Amino acid sequence: MSKADIFRALHLRRAQGDPLVLPGPWDAASARVFAEAGFPALATPSAGVAASLGYADGSTPADEMFAAVARITRAVDVPVSADVEGGYGLAPKELVERLLEAGAVGCNLEDSDGGVLKDPREQADFLAEVRTAAADALFVNARIDTFVHGDRDPERAMERAALYVAAGADCVYPILAPADVLPLLRAGIQGPVNINARLDGEGPSPAELGALGATRVTFASGLQRKATAALREIADGLLR
């Protein structure tokens, strides 16, 4: 069984309250920490990788992002999915080739650009082309940005989800969807649903998100930011 097959299988037939929890490594060292802790797969956050490379979120050159992903996949034996933002303007075939060359088994693809939602049908067409180019070699996680850059209407999110699933997306990711709408989203979306968890203790735990309908739980750049805050505290202590 390939790593892509293993990664896809991890999303299937999950019991309610037992979501697939995917920490987000931002470099090879953090990837090894998560793999050695026992996580069966990882999912890079574009913002976390950007910060590790000295870029603002959304400003990482494609070559540097793919190189960072390659360093992470070389460092661990578990499957790694890569957040490649909106695809960097690459044609679907080239995007798939570069993801596979970097060793990724999946990808996140956003449906907004510069804070503006893309036309959902055009995005669905793009996802369909990615799926055709990748066949089963990549697990496609289609991010839905209605709760970030749209009107926050769950119905609009479900409409986009339906188009993306029909186009071949393996999973949809309504990022920053409030916990109280998760049961509605779960009921209205076919297939796995990715929800992001907070690390400040203010939001539901991964298990609680699973009970509400999440198939998969990620943390965006939260782990990288938490690690940076801890390092800042250590650095401040060195000056005392």
Coordinates of N, CA, C and O in Angstrom, one line a residue, residues 44-202:
T44 N 1.4 20.0 6.7 CA 2.1 21.2 6.8 C 1.2 22.4 6.7 O 0.2 22.4 6.0
P45 N 1.4 23.5 7.5 CA 0.7 24.7 7.4 C 1.5 25.7 6.6 O 2.6 26.0 6.9
S46 N 0.9 26.3 5.6 CA 1.6 27.3 4.8 C 2.1 28.5 5.6 O 3.3 28.9 5.4
A47 N 1.3 28.9 6.5 CA 1.7 30.1 7.3 C 2.9 29.7 8.3 O 3.8 30.5 8.5
G48 N 2.9 28.5 8.8 CA 3.9 28.1 9.7 C 5.2 27.9 8.9 O 6.3 28.3 9.4
V49 N 5.2 27.3 7.8 CA 6.4 27.2 6.9 C 6.9 28.6 6.5 O 8.1 28.8 6.5
A50 N 6.0 29.4 6.1 CA 6.4 30.8 5.7 C 7.2 31.5 6.9 O 8.2 32.1 6.6
A51 N 6.6 31.4 8.1 CA 7.3 32.0 9.2 C 8.7 31.4 9.4 O 9.7 32.1 9.7
S52 N 8.8 30.1 9.3 CA 10.1 29.5 9.5 C 11.1 29.9 8.4 O 12.3 29.8 8.6
L53 N 10.6 30.3 7.3 CA 11.5 30.8 6.2 C 11.7 32.3 6.1 O 12.4 32.8 5.3
G54 N 11.0 33.0 7.1 CA 11.2 34.4 7.1 C 10.3 35.2 6.3 O 10.5 36.4 6.0
Y55 N 9.1 34.6 5.9 CA 8.2 35.3 5.0 C 6.8 35.5 5.8 O 6.5 34.7 6.7
A56 N 6.1 36.5 5.3 CA 4.8 36.7 5.8 C 3.9 35.6 5.2 O 4.2 35.1 4.1
D57 N 2.8 35.3 5.9 CA 1.8 34.3 5.3 C 1.4 34.7 3.9 O 1.0 35.9 3.7
G58 N 1.4 33.8 3.0 CA 1.0 34.1 1.6 C 2.1 34.7 0.7 O 1.9 34.9 -0.5
S59 N 3.3 34.9 1.3 CA 4.4 35.5 0.5 C 5.5 34.6 0.1 O 6.5 35.0 -0.5
T60 N 5.4 33.3 0.5 CA 6.5 32.4 0.2 C 6.6 32.0 -1.2 O 5.6 31.6 -1.8
P61 N 7.8 32.2 -1.9 CA 7.9 31.8 -3.3 C 7.7 30.3 -3.4 O 8.0 29.5 -2.5
A62 N 7.1 29.9 -4.5 CA 6.7 28.5 -4.7 C 7.9 27.6 -4.5 O 7.8 26.5 -3.9
D63 N 9.1 27.9 -5.1 CA 10.2 27.1 -5.1 C 10.6 26.8 -3.6 O 11.0 25.7 -3.3
E64 N 10.6 27.8 -2.8 CA 11.0 27.7 -1.4 C 10.0 26.8 -0.6 O 10.3 26.0 0.3
M65 N 8.7 27.0 -0.9 CA 7.7 26.2 -0.3 C 7.8 24.7 -0.6 O 7.8 23.8 0.3
F66 N 8.0 24.4 -1.9 CA 8.2 23.0 -2.3 C 9.5 22.4 -1.7 O 9.5 21.2 -1.3
A67 N 10.5 23.2 -1.6 CA 11.8 22.7 -1.0 C 11.6 22.4 0.5 O 12.1 21.5 1.0
A68 N 10.8 23.3 1.2 CA 10.6 23.1 2.6 C 9.8 21.8 2.8 O 10.0 21.0 3.7
V69 N 8.8 21.6 1.9 CA 8.0 20.4 2.0 C 8.9 19.1 1.8 O 8.7 18.1 2.5
A70 N 9.8 19.2 0.8 CA 10.7 18.1 0.5 C 11.5 17.8 1.7 O 11.8 16.6 2.0
R71 N 12.0 18.8 2.4 CA 12.9 18.5 3.6 C 12.1 17.8 4.7 O 12.6 17.0 5.4
I72 N 10.8 18.2 4.8 CA 9.9 17.6 5.8 C 9.7 16.2 5.5 O 9.8 15.3 6.3
T73 N 9.3 15.9 4.2 CA 9.0 14.5 3.9 C 10.2 13.6 3.9 O 10.0 12.4 4.3
R74 N 11.4 14.2 3.7 CA 12.6 13.3 3.8 C 12.9 13.0 5.2 O 13.6 12.0 5.5
A75 N 12.4 13.8 6.2 CA 12.8 13.6 7.6 C 12.0 12.6 8.3 O 12.4 12.1 9.4
V76 N 10.8 12.2 7.7 CA 9.9 11.3 8.4 C 9.5 10.2 7.5 O 9.5 10.3 6.3
D77 N 9.0 9.1 8.1 CA 8.5 8.0 7.3 C 6.9 8.0 7.2 O 6.4 7.3 6.3
V78 N 6.3 8.9 7.9 CA 4.8 8.9 7.9 C 4.4 9.8 6.7 O 5.1 10.6 6.2
P79 N 3.1 9.6 6.2 CA 2.6 10.4 5.1 C 2.5 11.9 5.5 O 2.2 12.2 6.6
V80 N 2.8 12.8 4.5 CA 2.8 14.2 4.7 C 1.9 14.9 3.7 O 2.2 14.7 2.5
S81 N 0.9 15.6 4.1 CA 0.2 16.5 3.2 C 0.7 17.9 3.3 O 1.1 18.3 4.3
A82 N 0.7 18.6 2.1 CA 1.3 19.9 2.1 C 0.2 21.0 1.8 O -0.6 20.8 0.9
D83 N 0.2 22.1 2.5 CA -0.6 23.2 2.3 C 0.2 24.1 1.2 O 1.2 24.6 1.5
V84 N -0.4 24.1 0.0 CA 0.2 24.9 -1.0 C -0.6 26.1 -1.4 O -0.7 26.5 -2.6
E85 N -1.3 26.7 -0.4 CA -2.1 27.9 -0.6 C -3.1 27.7 -1.8 O -3.8 26.8 -1.9
G86 N -3.0 28.6 -2.8 CA -3.9 28.5 -3.9 C -3.3 27.8 -5.1 O -3.9 27.7 -6.2
G87 N -2.1 27.3 -4.9 CA -1.4 26.6 -6.0 C -0.4 27.4 -6.8 O 0.2 26.9 -7.7
Y88 N -0.1 28.6 -6.3 CA 1.0 29.5 -6.8 C 0.8 29.7 -8.3 O 1.8 30.0 -9.0
G89 N -0.4 29.7 -8.8 CA -0.6 30.0 -10.2 C -0.1 28.9 -11.2 O -0.1 29.1 -12.4
L90 N 0.3 27.8 -10.7 CA 0.8 26.7 -11.5 C -0.4 26.0 -12.2 O -1.5 25.8 -11.6
A91 N -0.1 25.5 -13.4 CA -1.1 24.6 -14.0 C -1.3 23.3 -13.2 O -0.3 22.9 -12.6
P92 N -2.5 22.8 -13.2 CA -2.7 21.6 -12.4 C -1.7 20.5 -12.6 O -1.2 19.9 -11.6
K93 N -1.3 20.2 -13.8 CA -0.3 19.1 -14.0 C 1.0 19.4 -13.4 O 1.6 18.5 -12.7
E94 N 1.5 20.7 -13.5 CA 2.8 21.0 -12.9 C 2.7 21.0 -11.4 O 3.6 20.6 -10.7
L95 N 1.5 21.5 -10.9 CA 1.3 21.5 -9.4 C 1.4 20.1 -8.9 O 2.1 19.9 -7.9
V96 N 0.7 19.2 -9.5 CA 0.8 17.8 -9.1 C 2.2 17.2 -9.2 O 2.7 16.6 -8.2
E97 N 2.9 17.5 -10.3 CA 4.2 17.0 -10.4 C 5.1 17.5 -9.3 O 6.0 16.7 -8.8
R98 N 5.0 18.8 -9.0 CA 5.9 19.3 -8.0 C 5.6 18.8 -6.6 O 6.5 18.6 -5.8
L99 N 4.3 18.6 -6.3 CA 3.9 18.0 -5.0 C 4.5 16.6 -4.9 O 5.0 16.2 -3.8
L100 N 4.4 15.8 -5.9 CA 4.9 14.4 -5.9 C 6.4 14.4 -5.8 O 7.0 13.6 -5.1
E101 N 7.0 15.3 -6.5 CA 8.5 15.4 -6.4 C 8.9 15.7 -5.0 O 10.0 15.3 -4.6
A102 N 8.2 16.5 -4.3 CA 8.5 16.9 -3.0 C 8.2 15.8 -1.9 O 8.5 16.0 -0.8
G103 N 7.5 14.8 -2.4 CA 7.2 13.7 -1.5 C 5.9 13.8 -0.8 O 5.6 12.9 0.1
A104 N 5.0 14.7 -1.2 CA 3.7 14.9 -0.5 C 2.8 13.8 -1.0 O 2.8 13.4 -2.1
V105 N 1.8 13.5 -0.1 CA 0.8 12.5 -0.5 C -0.6 13.2 -0.6 O -1.6 12.6 -0.9
G106 N -0.6 14.5 -0.2 CA -1.9 15.3 -0.3 C -1.6 16.7 -0.3 O -0.4 17.2 -0.2
C107 N -2.6 17.5 -0.5 CA -2.5 19.0 -0.5 C -3.7 19.7 -0.1 O -4.8 19.2 -0.2
N108 N -3.5 20.9 0.5 CA -4.6 21.8 0.8 C -4.6 22.8 -0.4 O -3.5 23.3 -0.8
L109 N -5.8 23.2 -0.9 CA -5.9 24.2 -1.9 C -7.0 25.2 -1.5 O -8.1 24.8 -1.3
E110 N -6.6 26.4 -1.4 CA -7.6 27.5 -0.9 C -8.5 28.0 -2.0 O -8.1 28.0 -3.2
D111 N -9.7 28.4 -1.6 CA -10.6 29.0 -2.6 C -10.8 30.5 -2.5 O -11.8 31.0 -2.8
S112 N -9.7 31.1 -2.0 CA -9.7 32.6 -2.0 C -8.4 33.1 -2.5 O -7.4 32.3 -2.5
D113 N -8.3 34.3 -2.9 CA -7.1 34.9 -3.4 C -7.0 36.4 -3.0 O -7.9 37.1 -3.4
G114 N -6.0 36.7 -2.2 CA -5.9 38.1 -1.8 C -7.1 38.5 -0.9 O -7.5 39.7 -0.9
G115 N -7.7 37.6 -0.2 CA -8.8 37.9 0.7 C -10.2 38.0 0.0 O -11.2 38.3 0.6
V116 N -10.2 37.5 -1.3 CA -11.4 37.5 -2.1 C -11.7 36.1 -2.5 O -10.9 35.4 -3.0
L117 N -13.0 35.7 -2.2 CA -13.4 34.3 -2.6 C -13.3 34.1 -4.1 O -13.8 35.0 -4.9
K118 N -12.9 33.0 -4.6 CA -12.9 32.7 -6.0 C -14.3 32.2 -6.4 O -15.1 31.8 -5.6
D119 N -14.5 32.3 -7.7 CA -15.8 31.8 -8.2 C -15.8 30.2 -7.9 O -14.9 29.5 -8.3
P120 N -16.8 29.7 -7.2 CA -16.8 28.3 -6.8 C -16.8 27.3 -8.0 O -16.1 26.3 -7.9
R121 N -17.4 27.7 -9.1 CA -17.4 26.8 -10.2 C -16.0 26.7 -10.9 O -15.6 25.7 -11.3
E122 N -15.4 27.9 -11.0 CA -14.0 27.9 -11.5 C -13.1 27.1 -10.6 O -12.2 26.4 -11.1
Q123 N -13.3 27.3 -9.3 CA -12.4 26.5 -8.4 C -12.7 25.0 -8.5 O -11.7 24.2 -8.5
A124 N -13.9 24.7 -8.7 CA -14.3 23.3 -8.9 C -13.6 22.7 -10.1 O -13.1 21.6 -10.1
D125 N -13.6 23.5 -11.2 CA -12.9 23.1 -12.4 C -11.4 22.8 -12.2 O -10.8 21.9 -12.7
F126 N -10.8 23.8 -11.4 CA -9.4 23.6 -11.1 C -9.2 22.4 -10.3 O -8.2 21.6 -10.6
L127 N -10.0 22.1 -9.3 CA -9.8 20.9 -8.5 C -10.0 19.7 -9.3 O -9.3 18.7 -9.1
A128 N -10.9 19.7 -10.3 CA -11.2 18.5 -11.1 C -9.9 18.3 -12.0 O -9.5 17.1 -12.2
E129 N -9.2 19.3 -12.4 CA -8.0 19.1 -13.2 C -6.9 18.6 -12.4 O -6.1 17.8 -12.8
V130 N -6.8 19.0 -11.1 CA -5.8 18.5 -10.2 C -6.1 17.0 -9.9 O -5.2 16.2 -10.0
R131 N -7.3 16.7 -9.7 CA -7.7 15.3 -9.5 C -7.3 14.4 -10.7 O -6.8 13.3 -10.6
T132 N -7.6 14.9 -11.9 CA -7.3 14.1 -13.1 C -5.8 13.9 -13.2 O -5.3 12.8 -13.5
A133 N -5.0 15.0 -13.0 CA -3.6 14.9 -13.1 C -3.0 14.0 -12.0 O -2.0 13.3 -12.3
A134 N -3.6 14.0 -10.8 CA -3.0 13.3 -9.7 C -3.5 11.8 -9.6 O -2.8 11.0 -9.0
A135 N -4.7 11.6 -10.2 CA -5.3 10.2 -10.0 C -5.5 10.0 -8.5 O -5.9 10.9 -7.8
D136 N -5.0 8.8 -8.1 CA -5.1 8.5 -6.6 C -3.8 8.8 -5.9 O -3.7 8.5 -4.7
A137 N -2.8 9.5 -6.5 CA -1.5 9.7 -5.9 C -1.6 10.8 -4.9 O -0.6 11.0 -4.1
L138 N -2.6 11.7 -4.9 CA -2.7 12.8 -4.0 C -4.1 12.8 -3.3 O -5.1 12.6 -4.0
F139 N -4.1 13.1 -2.0 CA -5.4 13.3 -1.3 C -5.6 14.8 -1.3 O -4.9 15.6 -0.8
V140 N -6.7 15.2 -2.0 CA -7.0 16.7 -2.2 C -7.9 17.2 -1.1 O -9.1 16.7 -1.0
N141 N -7.5 18.1 -0.3 CA -8.2 18.8 0.7 C -8.6 20.2 0.2 O -7.7 21.0 0.1
A142 N -9.9 20.4 -0.1 CA -10.3 21.7 -0.6 C -10.8 22.6 0.5 O -11.8 22.4 1.1
R143 N -10.0 23.7 0.7 CA -10.3 24.7 1.7 C -11.4 25.5 1.2 O -11.5 26.0 0.1
I144 N -12.3 25.8 2.2 CA -13.5 26.7 1.9 C -13.4 27.9 2.8 O -13.4 27.8 4.0
D145 N -13.3 29.1 2.2 CA -12.9 30.3 3.0 C -14.1 31.2 3.3 O -13.9 32.4 3.6
T146 N -15.3 30.7 3.2 CA -16.5 31.5 3.5 C -16.6 32.1 4.9 O -17.2 33.1 5.1
F147 N -16.0 31.4 5.9 CA -16.0 31.9 7.2 C -14.8 32.8 7.5 O -14.7 33.4 8.6
V148 N -13.9 33.0 6.5 CA -12.8 33.9 6.6 C -13.0 35.1 5.8 O -12.9 36.3 6.3
H149 N -13.4 34.9 4.5 CA -13.5 36.1 3.6 C -14.9 36.2 3.0 O -15.1 37.1 2.2
G150 N -15.8 35.4 3.4 CA -17.2 35.4 2.9 C -18.2 35.9 3.9 O -17.8 36.6 4.9
D151 N -19.5 35.5 3.7 CA -20.5 36.0 4.6 C -20.8 35.2 5.8 O -21.7 35.4 6.6
R152 N -20.0 34.1 6.0 CA -20.0 33.2 7.1 C -21.4 32.4 7.1 O -21.8 31.9 8.2
D153 N -22.0 32.3 6.0 CA -23.3 31.6 5.9 C -22.9 30.1 5.7 O -22.3 29.7 4.6
P154 N -23.4 29.2 6.6 CA -23.1 27.8 6.4 C -23.6 27.2 5.1 O -23.0 26.3 4.5
E155 N -24.8 27.7 4.6 CA -25.3 27.3 3.4 C -24.4 27.5 2.2 O -24.3 26.7 1.3
R156 N -23.8 28.7 2.2 CA -22.8 29.0 1.1 C -21.6 28.0 1.2 O -21.1 27.6 0.2
A157 N -21.2 27.7 2.4 CA -20.1 26.8 2.6 C -20.4 25.4 2.1 O -19.7 24.7 1.4
M158 N -21.7 25.0 2.3 CA -22.1 23.6 1.9 C -22.3 23.6 0.4 O -22.0 22.6 -0.3
E159 N -22.7 24.7 -0.2 CA -22.8 24.8 -1.7 C -21.4 24.6 -2.3 O -21.3 23.8 -3.3
R160 N -20.4 25.3 -1.8 CA -19.1 25.1 -2.3 C -18.6 23.7 -2.1 O -17.9 23.1 -2.9
A161 N -18.8 23.2 -0.9 CA -18.4 21.8 -0.6 C -18.9 20.8 -1.6 O -18.2 19.9 -2.1
A162 N -20.2 21.0 -1.9 CA -20.9 20.0 -2.9 C -20.2 20.1 -4.2 O -19.9 19.1 -4.9
L163 N -19.8 21.3 -4.7 CA -19.2 21.4 -6.0 C -17.8 20.8 -5.9 O -17.3 20.1 -6.9
Y164 N -17.1 21.0 -4.8 CA -15.7 20.5 -4.7 C -15.6 19.0 -4.6 O -14.8 18.4 -5.2
V165 N -16.6 18.5 -3.8 CA -16.6 17.0 -3.7 C -17.0 16.4 -5.1 O -16.4 15.4 -5.5
A166 N -17.9 17.0 -5.8 CA -18.3 16.5 -7.1 C -17.1 16.6 -8.1 O -17.0 15.8 -9.0
A167 N -16.2 17.5 -7.9 CA -15.0 17.7 -8.7 C -13.9 16.7 -8.4 O -12.9 16.6 -9.1
G168 N -14.1 16.0 -7.3 CA -13.1 15.0 -6.9 C -12.3 15.3 -5.7 O -11.4 14.5 -5.3
A169 N -12.6 16.3 -4.9 CA -11.9 16.6 -3.6 C -12.2 15.4 -2.7 O -13.3 14.9 -2.6
D170 N -11.2 15.0 -2.0 CA -11.3 13.9 -1.0 C -11.8 14.4 0.3 O -12.4 13.6 1.1
C171 N -11.6 15.7 0.6 CA -12.0 16.2 1.9 C -12.2 17.7 1.7 O -11.7 18.3 0.8
V172 N -13.1 18.3 2.5 CA -13.3 19.8 2.4 C -12.9 20.4 3.8 O -13.1 19.7 4.8
Y173 N -12.5 21.6 3.8 CA -11.9 22.3 4.9 C -12.5 23.7 5.1 O -12.0 24.7 4.6
P174 N -13.7 23.8 5.8 CA -14.3 25.1 6.0 C -13.6 25.8 7.2 O -14.0 25.7 8.4
I175 N -12.4 26.4 6.9 CA -11.6 26.9 7.9 C -12.3 28.0 8.7 O -13.0 28.8 8.2
L176 N -12.0 27.9 10.0 CA -12.6 28.9 11.0 C -14.1 28.8 11.1 O -14.8 29.7 11.6
A177 N -14.7 27.6 10.7 CA -16.1 27.4 10.9 C -16.4 27.3 12.4 O -15.7 26.6 13.1
P178 N -17.4 28.1 13.0 CA -17.7 28.0 14.4 C -18.1 26.6 14.8 O -18.8 25.9 14.0
A179 N -17.8 26.2 16.0 CA -18.2 24.9 16.5 C -19.7 24.7 16.4 O -20.1 23.5 16.2
D180 N -20.5 25.7 16.6 CA -21.9 25.5 16.7 C -22.5 25.2 15.4 O -23.7 24.8 15.3
V181 N -21.8 25.4 14.3 CA -22.4 25.1 12.9 C -21.8 23.7 12.4 O -22.3 23.3 11.3
L182 N -21.0 23.1 13.2 CA -20.4 21.8 12.7 C -21.4 20.7 12.4 O -21.3 20.0 11.4
P183 N -22.4 20.5 13.3 CA -23.4 19.5 13.1 C -24.1 19.8 11.8 O -24.4 18.8 11.0
L184 N -24.4 21.0 11.5 CA -25.1 21.4 10.2 C -24.2 21.1 9.0 O -24.7 20.5 8.0
L185 N -22.9 21.5 9.1 CA -22.0 21.2 8.0 C -21.8 19.7 7.8 O -21.8 19.2 6.7
R186 N -21.7 18.9 8.9 CA -21.5 17.5 8.8 C -22.7 16.9 8.1 O -22.6 16.0 7.3
A187 N -23.9 17.3 8.4 CA -25.2 16.8 7.8 C -25.3 17.1 6.4 O -25.9 16.4 5.6
G188 N -24.7 18.3 6.0 CA -24.9 18.7 4.6 C -23.7 18.5 3.7 O -23.8 18.9 2.5
I189 N -22.6 17.9 4.2 CA -21.4 17.7 3.4 C -21.2 16.2 3.2 O -21.1 15.5 4.2
Q190 N -20.9 15.7 2.0 CA -20.6 14.4 1.7 C -19.1 14.2 1.9 O -18.3 15.0 1.4
G191 N -18.7 13.2 2.6 CA -17.2 12.9 2.7 C -16.6 13.5 3.9 O -17.3 14.2 4.7
P192 N -15.3 13.4 4.1 CA -14.6 13.9 5.2 C -14.6 15.4 5.3 O -14.6 16.1 4.3
V193 N -14.6 15.9 6.6 CA -14.6 17.3 6.9 C -13.4 17.6 7.8 O -13.3 17.1 8.9
N194 N -12.6 18.6 7.4 CA -11.4 19.0 8.1 C -11.8 20.3 8.9 O -12.4 21.2 8.3
I195 N -11.6 20.3 10.2 CA -11.8 21.5 11.1 C -10.6 21.8 11.8 O -9.8 20.9 12.2
N196 N -10.3 23.1 12.0 CA -9.1 23.5 12.7 C -9.4 23.7 14.2 O -10.5 24.3 14.6
A197 N -8.5 23.3 15.1 CA -8.7 23.4 16.5 C -7.8 24.5 17.0 O -6.7 24.8 16.4
R198 N -8.2 25.1 18.1 CA -7.4 26.2 18.8 C -6.6 25.5 19.8 O -6.9 24.5 20.4
L199 N -5.5 26.2 20.2 CA -4.5 25.7 21.2 C -4.5 26.6 22.4 O -3.7 26.4 23.3
D200 N -5.4 27.5 22.5 CA -5.4 28.4 23.7 C -6.4 28.0 24.8 O -6.6 28.6 25.8
G201 N -7.0 26.8 24.6 CA -7.9 26.3 25.6 C -9.3 26.9 25.5 O -10.2 26.5 26.3
E202 N -9.5 27.8 24.6 CA -10.8 28.4 24.5 C -11.8 27.7 23.6 O -13.0 27.8 23.8

